[in-house]
Structures are given as structure tokens and as C-alpha cells.
mmCIF file of C-alpha atoms in Angstrom:
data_model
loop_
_atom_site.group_PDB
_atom_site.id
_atom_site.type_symbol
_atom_site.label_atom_id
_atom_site.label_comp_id
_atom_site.label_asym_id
_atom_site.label_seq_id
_atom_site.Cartn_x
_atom_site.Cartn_y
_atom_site.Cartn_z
ATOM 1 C CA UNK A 18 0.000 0.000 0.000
ATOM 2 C CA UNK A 19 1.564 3.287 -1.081
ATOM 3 C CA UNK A 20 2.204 5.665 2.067
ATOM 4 C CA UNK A 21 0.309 8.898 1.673
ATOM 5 C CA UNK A 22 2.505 12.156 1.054
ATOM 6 C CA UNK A 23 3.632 14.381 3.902
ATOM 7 C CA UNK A 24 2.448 18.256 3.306
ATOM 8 C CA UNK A 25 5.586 18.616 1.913
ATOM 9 C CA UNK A 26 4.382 16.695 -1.043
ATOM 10 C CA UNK A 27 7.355 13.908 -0.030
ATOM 11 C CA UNK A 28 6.670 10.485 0.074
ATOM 12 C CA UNK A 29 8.993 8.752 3.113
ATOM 13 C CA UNK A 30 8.842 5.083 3.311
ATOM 14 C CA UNK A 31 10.516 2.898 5.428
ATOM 15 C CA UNK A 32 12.646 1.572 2.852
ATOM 16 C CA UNK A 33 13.705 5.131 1.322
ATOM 17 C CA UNK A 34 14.321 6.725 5.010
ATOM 18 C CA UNK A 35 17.337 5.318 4.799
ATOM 19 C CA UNK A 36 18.693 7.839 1.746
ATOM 20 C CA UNK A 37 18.056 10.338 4.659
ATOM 21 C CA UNK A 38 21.870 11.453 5.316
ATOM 22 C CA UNK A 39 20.641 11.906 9.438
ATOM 23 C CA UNK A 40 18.356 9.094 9.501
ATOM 24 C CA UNK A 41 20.931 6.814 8.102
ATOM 25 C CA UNK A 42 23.921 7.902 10.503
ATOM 26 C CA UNK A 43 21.281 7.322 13.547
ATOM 27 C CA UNK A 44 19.833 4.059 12.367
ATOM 28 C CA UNK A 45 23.189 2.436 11.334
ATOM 29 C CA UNK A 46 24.589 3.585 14.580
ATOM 30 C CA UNK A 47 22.511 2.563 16.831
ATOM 31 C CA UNK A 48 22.047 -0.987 15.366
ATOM 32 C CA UNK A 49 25.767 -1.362 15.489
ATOM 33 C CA UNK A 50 26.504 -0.244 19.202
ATOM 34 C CA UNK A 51 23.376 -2.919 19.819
ATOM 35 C CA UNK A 52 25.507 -5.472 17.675
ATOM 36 C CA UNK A 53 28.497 -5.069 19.037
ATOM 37 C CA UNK A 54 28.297 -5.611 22.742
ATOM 38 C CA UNK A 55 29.005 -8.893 24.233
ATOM 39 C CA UNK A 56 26.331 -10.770 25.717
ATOM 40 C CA UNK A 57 25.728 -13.660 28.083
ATOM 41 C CA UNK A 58 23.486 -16.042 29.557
ATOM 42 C CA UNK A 59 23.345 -15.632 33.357
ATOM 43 C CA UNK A 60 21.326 -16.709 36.478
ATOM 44 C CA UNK A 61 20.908 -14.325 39.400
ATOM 45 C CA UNK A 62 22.381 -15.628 42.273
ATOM 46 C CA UNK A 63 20.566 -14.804 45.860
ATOM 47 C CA UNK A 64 22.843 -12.121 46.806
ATOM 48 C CA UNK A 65 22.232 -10.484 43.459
ATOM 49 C CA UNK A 66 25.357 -11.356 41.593
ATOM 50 C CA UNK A 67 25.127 -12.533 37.650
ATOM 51 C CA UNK A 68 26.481 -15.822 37.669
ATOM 52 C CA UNK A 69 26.934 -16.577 33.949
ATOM 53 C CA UNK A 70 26.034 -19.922 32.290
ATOM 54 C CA UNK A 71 26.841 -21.429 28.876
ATOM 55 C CA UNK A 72 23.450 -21.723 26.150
ATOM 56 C CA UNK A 73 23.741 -22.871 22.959
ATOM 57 C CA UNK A 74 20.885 -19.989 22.298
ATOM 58 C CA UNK A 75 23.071 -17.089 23.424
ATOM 59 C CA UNK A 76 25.625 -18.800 21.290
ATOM 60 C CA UNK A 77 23.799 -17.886 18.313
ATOM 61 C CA UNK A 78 23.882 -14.035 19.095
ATOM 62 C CA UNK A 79 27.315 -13.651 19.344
ATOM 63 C CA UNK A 80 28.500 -16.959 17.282
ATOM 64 C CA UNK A 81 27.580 -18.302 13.907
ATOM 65 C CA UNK A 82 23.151 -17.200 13.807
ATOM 66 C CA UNK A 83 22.597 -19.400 10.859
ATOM 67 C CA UNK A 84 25.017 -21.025 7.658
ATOM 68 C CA UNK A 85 24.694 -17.495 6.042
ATOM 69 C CA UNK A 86 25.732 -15.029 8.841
ATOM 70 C CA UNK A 87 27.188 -14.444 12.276
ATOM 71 C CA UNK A 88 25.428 -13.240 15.520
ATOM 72 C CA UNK A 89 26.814 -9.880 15.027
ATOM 73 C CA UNK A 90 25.404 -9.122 11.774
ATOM 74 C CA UNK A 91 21.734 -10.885 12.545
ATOM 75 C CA UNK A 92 21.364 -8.418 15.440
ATOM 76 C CA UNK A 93 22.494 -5.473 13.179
ATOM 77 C CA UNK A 94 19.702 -6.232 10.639
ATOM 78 C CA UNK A 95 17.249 -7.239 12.930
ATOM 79 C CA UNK A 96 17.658 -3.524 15.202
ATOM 80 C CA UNK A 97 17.899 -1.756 11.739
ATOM 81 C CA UNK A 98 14.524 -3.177 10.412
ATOM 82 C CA UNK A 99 13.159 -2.534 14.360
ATOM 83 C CA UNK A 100 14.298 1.028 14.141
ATOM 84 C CA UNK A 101 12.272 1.634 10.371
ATOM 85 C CA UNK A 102 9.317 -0.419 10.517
ATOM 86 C CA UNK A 103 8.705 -0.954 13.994
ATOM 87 C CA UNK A 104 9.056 -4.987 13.744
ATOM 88 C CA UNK A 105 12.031 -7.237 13.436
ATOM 89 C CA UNK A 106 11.513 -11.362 12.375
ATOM 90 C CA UNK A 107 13.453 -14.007 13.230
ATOM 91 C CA UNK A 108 12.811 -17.810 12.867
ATOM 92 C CA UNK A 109 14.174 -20.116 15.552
ATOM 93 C CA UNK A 110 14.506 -23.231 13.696
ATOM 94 C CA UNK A 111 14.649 -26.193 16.200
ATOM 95 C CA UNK A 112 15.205 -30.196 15.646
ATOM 96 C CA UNK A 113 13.341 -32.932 16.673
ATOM 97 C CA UNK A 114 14.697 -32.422 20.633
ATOM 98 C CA UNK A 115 13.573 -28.877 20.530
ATOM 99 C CA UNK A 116 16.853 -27.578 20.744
ATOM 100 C CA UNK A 117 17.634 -24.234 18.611
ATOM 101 C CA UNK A 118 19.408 -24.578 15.616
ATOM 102 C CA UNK A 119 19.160 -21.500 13.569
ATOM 103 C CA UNK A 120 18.339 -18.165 13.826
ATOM 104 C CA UNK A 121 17.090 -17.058 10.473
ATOM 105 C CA UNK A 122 16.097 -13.430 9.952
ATOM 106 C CA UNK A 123 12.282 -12.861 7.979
ATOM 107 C CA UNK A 124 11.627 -9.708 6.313
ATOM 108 C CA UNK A 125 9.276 -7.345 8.486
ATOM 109 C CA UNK A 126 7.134 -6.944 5.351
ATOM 110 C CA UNK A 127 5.938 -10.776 4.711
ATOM 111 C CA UNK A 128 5.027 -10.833 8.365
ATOM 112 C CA UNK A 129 1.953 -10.391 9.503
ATOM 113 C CA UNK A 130 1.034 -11.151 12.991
ATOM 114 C CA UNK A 131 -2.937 -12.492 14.041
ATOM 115 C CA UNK A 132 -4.694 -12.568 17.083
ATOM 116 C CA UNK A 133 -8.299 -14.365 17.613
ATOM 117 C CA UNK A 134 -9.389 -14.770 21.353
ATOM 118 C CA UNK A 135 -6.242 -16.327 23.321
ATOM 119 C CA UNK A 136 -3.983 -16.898 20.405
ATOM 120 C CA UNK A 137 -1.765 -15.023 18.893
ATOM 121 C CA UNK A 138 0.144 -16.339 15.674
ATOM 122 C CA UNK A 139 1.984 -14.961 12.617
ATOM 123 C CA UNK A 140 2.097 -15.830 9.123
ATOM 124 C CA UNK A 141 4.923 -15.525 6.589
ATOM 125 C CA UNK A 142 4.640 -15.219 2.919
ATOM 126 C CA UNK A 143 6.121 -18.294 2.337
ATOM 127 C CA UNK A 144 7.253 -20.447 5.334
ATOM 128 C CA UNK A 145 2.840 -19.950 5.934
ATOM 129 C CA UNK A 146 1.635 -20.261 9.674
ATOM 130 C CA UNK A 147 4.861 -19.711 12.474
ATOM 131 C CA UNK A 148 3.370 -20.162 16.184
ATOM 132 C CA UNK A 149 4.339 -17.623 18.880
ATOM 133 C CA UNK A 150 7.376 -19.742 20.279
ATOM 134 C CA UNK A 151 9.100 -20.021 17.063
ATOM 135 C CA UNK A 152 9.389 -16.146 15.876
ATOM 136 C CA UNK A 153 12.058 -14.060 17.709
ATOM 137 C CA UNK A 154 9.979 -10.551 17.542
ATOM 138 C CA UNK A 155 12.210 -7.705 18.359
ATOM 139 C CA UNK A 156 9.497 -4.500 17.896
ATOM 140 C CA UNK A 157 9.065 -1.119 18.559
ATOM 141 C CA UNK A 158 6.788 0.655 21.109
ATOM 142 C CA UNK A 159 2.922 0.183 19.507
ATOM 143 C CA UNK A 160 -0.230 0.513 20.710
ATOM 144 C CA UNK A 161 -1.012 -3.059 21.764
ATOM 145 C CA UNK A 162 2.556 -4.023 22.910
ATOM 146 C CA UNK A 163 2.239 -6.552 20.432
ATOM 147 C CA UNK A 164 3.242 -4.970 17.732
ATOM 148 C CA UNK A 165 5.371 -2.268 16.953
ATOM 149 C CA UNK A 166 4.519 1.362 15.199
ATOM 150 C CA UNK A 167 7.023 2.400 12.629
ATOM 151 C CA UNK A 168 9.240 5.537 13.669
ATOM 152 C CA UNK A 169 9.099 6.471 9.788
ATOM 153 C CA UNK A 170 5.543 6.594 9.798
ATOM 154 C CA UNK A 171 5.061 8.580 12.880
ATOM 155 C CA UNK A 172 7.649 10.834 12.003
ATOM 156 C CA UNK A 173 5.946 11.331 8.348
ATOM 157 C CA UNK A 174 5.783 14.754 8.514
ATOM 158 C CA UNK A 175 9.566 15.799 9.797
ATOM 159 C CA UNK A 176 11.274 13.494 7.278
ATOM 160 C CA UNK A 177 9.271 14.580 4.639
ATOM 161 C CA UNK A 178 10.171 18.177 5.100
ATOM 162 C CA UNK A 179 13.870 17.296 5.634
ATOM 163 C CA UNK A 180 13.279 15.282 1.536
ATOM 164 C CA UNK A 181 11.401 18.209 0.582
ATOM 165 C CA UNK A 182 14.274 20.760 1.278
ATOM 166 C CA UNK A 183 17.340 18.998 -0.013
ATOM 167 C CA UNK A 184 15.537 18.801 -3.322
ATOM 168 C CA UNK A 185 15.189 22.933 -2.978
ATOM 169 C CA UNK A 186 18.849 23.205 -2.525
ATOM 170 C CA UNK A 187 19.663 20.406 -5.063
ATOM 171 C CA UNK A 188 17.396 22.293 -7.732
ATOM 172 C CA UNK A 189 18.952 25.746 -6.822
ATOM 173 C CA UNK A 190 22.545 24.454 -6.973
ATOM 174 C CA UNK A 191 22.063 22.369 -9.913
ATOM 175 C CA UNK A 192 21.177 26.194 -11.415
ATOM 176 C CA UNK A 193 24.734 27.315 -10.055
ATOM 177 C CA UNK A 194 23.022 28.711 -7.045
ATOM 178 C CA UNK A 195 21.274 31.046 -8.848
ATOM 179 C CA UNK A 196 17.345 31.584 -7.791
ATOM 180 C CA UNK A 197 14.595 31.953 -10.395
ATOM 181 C CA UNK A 198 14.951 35.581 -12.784
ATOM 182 C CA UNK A 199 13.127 37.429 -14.344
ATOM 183 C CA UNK A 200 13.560 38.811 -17.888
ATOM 184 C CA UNK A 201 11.883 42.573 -17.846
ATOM 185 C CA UNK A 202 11.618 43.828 -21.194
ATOM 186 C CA UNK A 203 10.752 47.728 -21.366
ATOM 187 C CA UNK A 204 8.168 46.711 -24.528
ATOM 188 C CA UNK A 205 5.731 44.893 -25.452
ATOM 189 C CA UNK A 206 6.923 41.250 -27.278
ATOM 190 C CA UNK A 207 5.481 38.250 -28.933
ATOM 191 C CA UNK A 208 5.201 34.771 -28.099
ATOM 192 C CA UNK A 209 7.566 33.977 -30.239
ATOM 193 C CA UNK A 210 10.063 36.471 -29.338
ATOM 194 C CA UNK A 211 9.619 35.483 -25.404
ATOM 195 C CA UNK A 212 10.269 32.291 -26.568
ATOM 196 C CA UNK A 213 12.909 32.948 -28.063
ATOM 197 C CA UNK A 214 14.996 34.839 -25.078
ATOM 198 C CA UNK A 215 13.897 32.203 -23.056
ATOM 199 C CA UNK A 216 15.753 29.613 -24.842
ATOM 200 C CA UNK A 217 18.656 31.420 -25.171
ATOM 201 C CA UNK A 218 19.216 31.742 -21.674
ATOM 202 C CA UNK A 219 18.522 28.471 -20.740
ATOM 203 C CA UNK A 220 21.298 27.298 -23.431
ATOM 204 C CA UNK A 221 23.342 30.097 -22.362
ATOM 205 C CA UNK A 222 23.505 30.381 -18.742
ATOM 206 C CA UNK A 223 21.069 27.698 -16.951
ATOM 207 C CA UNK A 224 22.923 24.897 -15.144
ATOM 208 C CA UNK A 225 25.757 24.593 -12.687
ATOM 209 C CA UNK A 226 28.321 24.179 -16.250
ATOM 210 C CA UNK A 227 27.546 28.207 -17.542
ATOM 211 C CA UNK A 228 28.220 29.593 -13.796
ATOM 212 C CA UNK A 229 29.961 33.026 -14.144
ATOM 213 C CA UNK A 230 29.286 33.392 -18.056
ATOM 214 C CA UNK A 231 28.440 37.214 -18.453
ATOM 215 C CA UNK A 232 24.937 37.625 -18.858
ATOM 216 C CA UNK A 233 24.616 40.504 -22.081
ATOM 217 C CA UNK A 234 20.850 42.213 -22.434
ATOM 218 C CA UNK A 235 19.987 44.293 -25.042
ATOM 219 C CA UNK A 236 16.768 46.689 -25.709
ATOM 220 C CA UNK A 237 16.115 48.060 -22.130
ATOM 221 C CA UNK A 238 16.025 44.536 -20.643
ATOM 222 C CA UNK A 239 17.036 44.634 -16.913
ATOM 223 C CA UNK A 240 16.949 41.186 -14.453
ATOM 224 C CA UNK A 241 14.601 40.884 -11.687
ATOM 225 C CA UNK A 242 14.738 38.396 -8.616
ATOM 226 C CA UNK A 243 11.451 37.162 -7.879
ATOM 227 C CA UNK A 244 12.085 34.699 -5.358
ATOM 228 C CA UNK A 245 14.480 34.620 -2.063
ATOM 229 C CA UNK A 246 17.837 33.048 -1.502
ATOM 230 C CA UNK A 247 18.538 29.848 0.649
ATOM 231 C CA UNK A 248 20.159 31.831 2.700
ATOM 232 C CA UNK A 249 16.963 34.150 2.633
ATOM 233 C CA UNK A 250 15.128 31.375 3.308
ATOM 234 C CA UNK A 251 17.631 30.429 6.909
ATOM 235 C CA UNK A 252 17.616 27.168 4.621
ATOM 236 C CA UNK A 253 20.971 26.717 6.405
ATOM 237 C CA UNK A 254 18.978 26.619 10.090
ATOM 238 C CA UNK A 255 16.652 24.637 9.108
ATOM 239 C CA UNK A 256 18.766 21.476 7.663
ATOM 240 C CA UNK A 257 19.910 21.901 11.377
ATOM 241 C CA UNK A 258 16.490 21.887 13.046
ATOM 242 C CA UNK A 259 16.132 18.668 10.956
ATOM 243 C CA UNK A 260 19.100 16.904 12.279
ATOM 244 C CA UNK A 261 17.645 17.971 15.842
ATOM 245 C CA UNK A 262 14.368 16.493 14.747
ATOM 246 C CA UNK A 263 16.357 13.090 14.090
ATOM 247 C CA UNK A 264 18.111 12.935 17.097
ATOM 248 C CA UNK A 265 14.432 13.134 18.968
ATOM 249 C CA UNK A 266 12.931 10.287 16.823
ATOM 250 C CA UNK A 267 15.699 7.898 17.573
ATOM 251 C CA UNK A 268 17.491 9.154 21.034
ATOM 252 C CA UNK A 269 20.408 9.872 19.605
ATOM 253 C CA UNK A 270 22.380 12.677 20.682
ATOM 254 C CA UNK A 271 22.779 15.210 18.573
ATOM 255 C CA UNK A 272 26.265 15.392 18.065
ATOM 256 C CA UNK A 273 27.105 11.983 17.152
ATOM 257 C CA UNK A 274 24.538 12.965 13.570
ATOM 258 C CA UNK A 275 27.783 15.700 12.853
ATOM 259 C CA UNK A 276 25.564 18.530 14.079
ATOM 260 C CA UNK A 277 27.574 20.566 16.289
ATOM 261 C CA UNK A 278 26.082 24.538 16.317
ATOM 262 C CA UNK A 279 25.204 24.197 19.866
ATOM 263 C CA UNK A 280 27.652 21.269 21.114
ATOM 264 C CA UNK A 281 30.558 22.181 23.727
ATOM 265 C CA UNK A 282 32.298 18.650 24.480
ATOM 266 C CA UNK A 283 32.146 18.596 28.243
ATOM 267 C CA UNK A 284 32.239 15.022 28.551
ATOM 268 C CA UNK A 285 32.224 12.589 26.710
ATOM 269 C CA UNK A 286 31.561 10.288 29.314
ATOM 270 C CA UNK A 287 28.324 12.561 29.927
ATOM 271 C CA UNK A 288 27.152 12.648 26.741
ATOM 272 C CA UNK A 289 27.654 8.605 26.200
ATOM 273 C CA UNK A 290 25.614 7.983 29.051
ATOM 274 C CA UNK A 291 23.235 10.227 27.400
ATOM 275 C CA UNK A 292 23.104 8.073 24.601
ATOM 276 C CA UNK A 293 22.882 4.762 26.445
ATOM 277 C CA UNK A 294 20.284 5.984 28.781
ATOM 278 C CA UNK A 295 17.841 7.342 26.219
ATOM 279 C CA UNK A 296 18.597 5.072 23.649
ATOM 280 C CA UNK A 297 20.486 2.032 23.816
ATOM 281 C CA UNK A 298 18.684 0.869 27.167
ATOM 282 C CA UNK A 299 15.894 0.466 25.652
ATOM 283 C CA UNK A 300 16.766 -1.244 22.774
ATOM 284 C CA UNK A 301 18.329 -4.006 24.306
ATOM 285 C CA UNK A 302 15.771 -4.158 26.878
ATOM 286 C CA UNK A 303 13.076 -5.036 23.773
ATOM 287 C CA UNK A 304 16.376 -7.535 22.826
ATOM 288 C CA UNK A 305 16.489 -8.945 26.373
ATOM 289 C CA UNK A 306 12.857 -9.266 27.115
ATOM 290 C CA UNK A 307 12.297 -11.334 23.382
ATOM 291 C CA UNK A 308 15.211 -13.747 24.056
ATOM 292 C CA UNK A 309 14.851 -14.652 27.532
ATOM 293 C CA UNK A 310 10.813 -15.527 26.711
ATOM 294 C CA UNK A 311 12.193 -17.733 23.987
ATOM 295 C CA UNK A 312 15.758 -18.668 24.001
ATOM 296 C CA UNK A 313 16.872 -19.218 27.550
ATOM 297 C CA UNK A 314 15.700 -21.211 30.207
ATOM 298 C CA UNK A 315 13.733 -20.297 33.260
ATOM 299 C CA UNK A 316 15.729 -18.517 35.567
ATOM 300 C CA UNK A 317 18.022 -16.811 32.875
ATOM 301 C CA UNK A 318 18.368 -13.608 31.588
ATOM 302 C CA UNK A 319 20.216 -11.783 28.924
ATOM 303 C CA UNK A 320 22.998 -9.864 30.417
ATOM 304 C CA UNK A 321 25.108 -6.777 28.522
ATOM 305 C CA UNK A 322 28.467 -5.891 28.740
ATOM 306 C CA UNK A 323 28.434 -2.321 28.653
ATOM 307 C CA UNK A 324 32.101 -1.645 29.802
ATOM 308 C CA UNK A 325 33.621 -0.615 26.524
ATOM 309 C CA UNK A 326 30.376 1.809 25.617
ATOM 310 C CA UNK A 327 30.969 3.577 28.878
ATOM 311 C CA UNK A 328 34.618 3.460 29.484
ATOM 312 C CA UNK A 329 35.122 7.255 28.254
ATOM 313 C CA UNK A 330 38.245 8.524 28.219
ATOM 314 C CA UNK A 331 41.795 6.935 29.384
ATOM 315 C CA UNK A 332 41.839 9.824 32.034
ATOM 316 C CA UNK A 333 38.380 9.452 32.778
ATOM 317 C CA UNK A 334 38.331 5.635 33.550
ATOM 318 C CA UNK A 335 42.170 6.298 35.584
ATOM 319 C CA UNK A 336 40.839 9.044 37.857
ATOM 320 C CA UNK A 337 37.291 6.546 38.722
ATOM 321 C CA UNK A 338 39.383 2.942 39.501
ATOM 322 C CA UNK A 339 41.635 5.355 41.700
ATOM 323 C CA UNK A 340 38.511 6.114 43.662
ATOM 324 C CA UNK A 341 37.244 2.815 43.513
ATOM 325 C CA UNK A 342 41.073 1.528 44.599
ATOM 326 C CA UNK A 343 41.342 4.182 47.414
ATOM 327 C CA UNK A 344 38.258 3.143 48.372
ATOM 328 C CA UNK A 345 38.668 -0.688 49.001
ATOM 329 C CA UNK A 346 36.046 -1.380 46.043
ATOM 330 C CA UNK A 347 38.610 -3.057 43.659
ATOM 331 C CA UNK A 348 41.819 -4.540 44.373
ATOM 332 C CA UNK A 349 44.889 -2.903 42.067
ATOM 333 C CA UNK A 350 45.011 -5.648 39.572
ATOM 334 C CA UNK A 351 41.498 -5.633 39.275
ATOM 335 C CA UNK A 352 41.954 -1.907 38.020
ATOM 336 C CA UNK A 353 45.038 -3.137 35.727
ATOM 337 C CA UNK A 354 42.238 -5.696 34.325
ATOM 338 C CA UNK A 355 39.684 -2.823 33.259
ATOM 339 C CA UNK A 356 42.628 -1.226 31.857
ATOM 340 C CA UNK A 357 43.215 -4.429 29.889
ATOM 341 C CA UNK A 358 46.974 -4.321 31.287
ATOM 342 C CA UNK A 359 48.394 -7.912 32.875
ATOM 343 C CA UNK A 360 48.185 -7.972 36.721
ATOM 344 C CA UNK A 361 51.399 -7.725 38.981
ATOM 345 C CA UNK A 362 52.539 -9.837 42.014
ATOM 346 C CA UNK A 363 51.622 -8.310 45.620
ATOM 347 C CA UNK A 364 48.545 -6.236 44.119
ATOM 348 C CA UNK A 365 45.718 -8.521 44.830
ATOM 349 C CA UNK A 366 44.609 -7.567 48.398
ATOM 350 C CA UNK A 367 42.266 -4.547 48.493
ATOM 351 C CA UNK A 368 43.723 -1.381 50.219
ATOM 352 C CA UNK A 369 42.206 -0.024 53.564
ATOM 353 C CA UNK A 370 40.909 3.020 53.424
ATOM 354 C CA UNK A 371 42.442 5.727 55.872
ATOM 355 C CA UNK A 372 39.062 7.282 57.653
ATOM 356 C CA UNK A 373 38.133 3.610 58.587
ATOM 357 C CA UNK A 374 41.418 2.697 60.563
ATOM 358 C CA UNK A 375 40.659 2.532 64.243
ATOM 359 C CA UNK A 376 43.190 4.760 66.283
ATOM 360 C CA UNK A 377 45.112 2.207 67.348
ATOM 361 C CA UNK A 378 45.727 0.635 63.984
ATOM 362 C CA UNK A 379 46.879 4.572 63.192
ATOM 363 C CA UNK A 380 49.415 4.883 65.935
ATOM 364 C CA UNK A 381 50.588 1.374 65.259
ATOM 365 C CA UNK A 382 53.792 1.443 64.352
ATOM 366 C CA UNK A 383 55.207 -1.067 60.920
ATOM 367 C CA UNK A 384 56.653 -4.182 61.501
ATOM 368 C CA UNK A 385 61.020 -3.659 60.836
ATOM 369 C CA UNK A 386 61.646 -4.592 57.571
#
């Protein structure tokens, strides 16, 4: 069914979103950082600690997914096709012990998912009927919580404009930047004549190849602007407002789309978190919540390794194990692990902290050497 036009006059589909210079830098982004961080299988233990355990399911997600790709590229296309039409398809593909096999990605458009009374089921253009338990359904928020809305659809409107204006510039700039003229001629002429002049400037000067050729007018005739500039039109400003307008569909922030008028590089710790809290968090909580219903066994969940996403900055992660060191939270080699540098004999007790000595272990004096 063809999508109806924005007011624009732009058609934005799920499928052409993508030629979208913003909308591809957020979607390809985000479905990366999803793909690349490690996961695991764990159990939580009773004092609250992950224990992790070894699944053949989880295996799949970070191993071999199926004979044609890996785990890194099924989750890739599966968050992509989340983040533009609001449902991702996978088919677990078990044998005969009901152990999973495959993981075999659908695409979102020859799924269609039914509901009558209790049961819910899907259908697939070719594979036919696929029960509940055998789709991995990564999705969007939606109505129902069973299915998801598409972020290109709701966002018709915005990413219509943002179509709308880069064929302005592209039109203006395939005229060497020059807006629409007018031709004043101090006398009355006939069709054939306006035809005529008309021709000959669009042989002589139209298009970005006759830039800077003199323009020579005879008779009286005298040019006349009859429409504004880009720069009239704060075209300029407004590409920006529609990078902003990205970065609020998808969570985002705004300077990882390139857009930097109003960015000032505080942290880039701060601004990661930023990203993970408004965005990533809640894609791999629609990630966590799928597999754990259908991959793992009760008891399980789906735990993410978020160390690398968050380390910031060298300085950054020395000045926070210090604390954590000083503090008697890690041991030293356990902050020469984070730093991914080999751990050193005599460094595996934790230090003491000085305001929790009692006053006697302060005045006591160390044992001769």
C-alpha cells in the first residue's frame, strides 16, 4: 500500500528513510553499538550477583546465527529493520529435541502477525503459519505491545520536510546557485520572441556548467529576482532543526549525527551515558525481554556488557578505579584488568581506606623490615 505524502508533497517510506543522510547515521549507529556488545546467559544468584552460564541460544547471538551469517550481523539487521518499521523477524529453527538450531532473519514486510481470542500467531509469505514460540519478535513501542509502530511513519511529517528541502537546494545548486529571474523587457513582445529569449538563456547560462558566463541584455532589458535566496530562506537553520528532529525520533544525541552549532564537548563520558540511557537501554531491553521468553531457560536472563560503551576517556576511567582503589572497592590488579593491562605480584589484596582505621591501627607502628 503506497504511504500517503507528507504536506511537503514527499513520500517517506521505510525503505527510502534510509537515503536520509541523518536518519541513516542514527539508524546504522545505533544498530551497530546494539551489535556489538558482548552478551551472556546468566542466572541471578541470591545475593544479586550474575552468575553466567553457557546456552547454545546465546551462542547464536554472538556466534555463527545461521550457515549465512554471524550473531553480530543478525542483530544489526534485525535492530535496523526494528528502528524503520517498527518490527524485526526471526525464525528459531529447532530439531526434533527442541533444541535451537538456527536463527534465520524474515523480512518485516511478509510478516503479519494475528490474534483471535487467546492466540496469537503470525504468518509468513512463504514459510505460511509460524506459532508464537518459534518467531524471535524484536518490535518497537505500539499501541497493543504486540506490535510495533514504525518511527518512519510517525515521524511522516519531519522526514518529509527534511526530503522536501534537499531537493530545494539540489534544484537551486544544480542552477549554479542562482534563484529563479526574471527577464523585464521595457516593450511589449510576442510569443515567439519570449520564446525565443527564453531559450537562449537556458542554453546560455542555466545549469551549474555556464556559472559566471556574463549575462549581455539588449533593448532596455534589466533582471529581476522574484524569489528569495537559501540563505533568505535560513535554509541553512533549518537542515539543522532537521538533524535535531532526528536525534528526537531515535534518542540519539545530537552530536554523534555531525551537528555541532550548539555542542561544547564537556564530557564525553556525559554525553555517552546520554546516549545509552535514552537510547540504547531500551533497545536491548526489547532484545532482552524477546530472548529470555524464547531462548533461555527459566531462571536466565540476557545480560550486557556495557564496559567498553561507557569506558570514556583513558583519564576518565584512571581518575574513577583510583577512587574505587582508594576506596577498598577493587583490588589494584582488578583496576590493571579494566585497563586491559596484565596484573602484577603483591597487588591482589584490596587497600584499607584511611578514615576507617581505628586509632590504634593509626598509631601502630610497621613491623622492621
Amino acid at each position: 500500500m503506497l504511504q500517503e505524502p507528507a504536506s511537503s508533497g514527499e513520500r517517506v517510506s521505510e525503505d527510502t528513510c534510509i537515503n536520509i543522510v541523518p536518519v541513516y547515521r542514527a539508524v546504522t549507529m545505533i544498530a551497530s553499538d546494539i551489535a556489538r556488545m558482548p552478551v551472556t546467559a546468566a542466572v541471578r544468584e541470591p545475593d544479586g550477583d550474575l552468575l553466567p552460564v553457557e546456552t547454545d541460544a546465546v551462542g547464536l547471538l554472538v556466534g555463527d546465527a545461521n550457515r549465512y551469517m554471524g550473531g553480530w550481523e543478525l542483530r544489526r539487521t534485525m535492530t535496523m529493520q526494528a528502528l524503520r518499521f517498527g518490527n524485526a523477524f526471526a525464525q528459531i529453527v529447532r530439531n526434533g529435541r527442541g533444541e535451537v538450531l538456527e536463527l534465520v532473519p524474515l523480512l518485516p514486510e511478509s510478516v503479519q502477525m494475528h490474534a483471535k481470542g487467546n492466540e496469537v500467531w503470525y504468518t509468513h509469505t512463504i514459510l505460511g503459519r509460524l506459532d508464537v514460540d518459534d518467531v524471535l519478535h524484536v518490535k518497537a513501542p505500539g499501541k497493543d505491545g504486540l506490535w510495533g509502530e514504525s518511527p518512519i511513519k510517525c515521524a511522516r511529517e519531519a522526514l518529509g520536510l527534511m526530503r522536501a528541502m534537499e531537493k530545494t537546494g539540489g534544484r537551486l545548486y544544480a542552477q549554479a546557485g542562482v534563484p529563479k529571474l526574471a527577464l523585464v523587457h521595457p516593450g511589449p513582445l510576442s510569443p515567439s520572441a519570449i520564446q525565443s529569449i527564453s531559450d537562449s538563456y537556458q542554453l546560455k547560462h542555466a545549469g551549474a556548467d555556464n556559472a559566471g558566463r556574463p549575462l549581455v541584455l539588449g533593448e532596455g532589458m534589466r533582471v529581476e529576482r522574484i524569489n528569495q535566496s537559501l540563505e533568505d530562506q535560513m535554509w541553512q537553520q533549518a537542515r539543522e532543526f532537521s538533524v535535531q528532529e532526528v536525534s528526537r525520533l531515535f534518542g540519539v544525541p545530537v552530536v554523534y549525527l555531525s551537528e555541532h552549532s550548539r555542542s561544547t564537548f564537556a564530557s564525553i563520558v556525559e554525553l555517552t551515558r546520554t546516549y545509552w540511557d535514552g537510547c540504547l537501554a531500551h533497545w536491548t531491553m526489547a532484545w532482552s525481554d524477546e530472548v529470555r521468553r524464547k531462548l533461555l531457560a527459566p531462571g536466565q536472563v540476557l545480560h550486557w556488557d556495557t564496559r567498553d560503551l561507557l569506558k570514556g576517556s583513558f583519564s576518565d576511567q584512571v581518575a574513577a578505579l583510583r577512587s574505587a582503589v582508594e576506596a577498598g572497592l577493587l583490588t589494584r590488579n582488578e583496576a590493571r584488568q579494566r585497563l586491559g593491562l596484565p596484573t602484577l605480584p603483591g597487588l591482589d589484596e584490596p587497600l584499607t581506606p584511611a578514615n576507617t582505621l581505628t586509632q590504634q591501627q593509626q598509631q601502630q607502628e610497621p613491623p622492621d623490615a
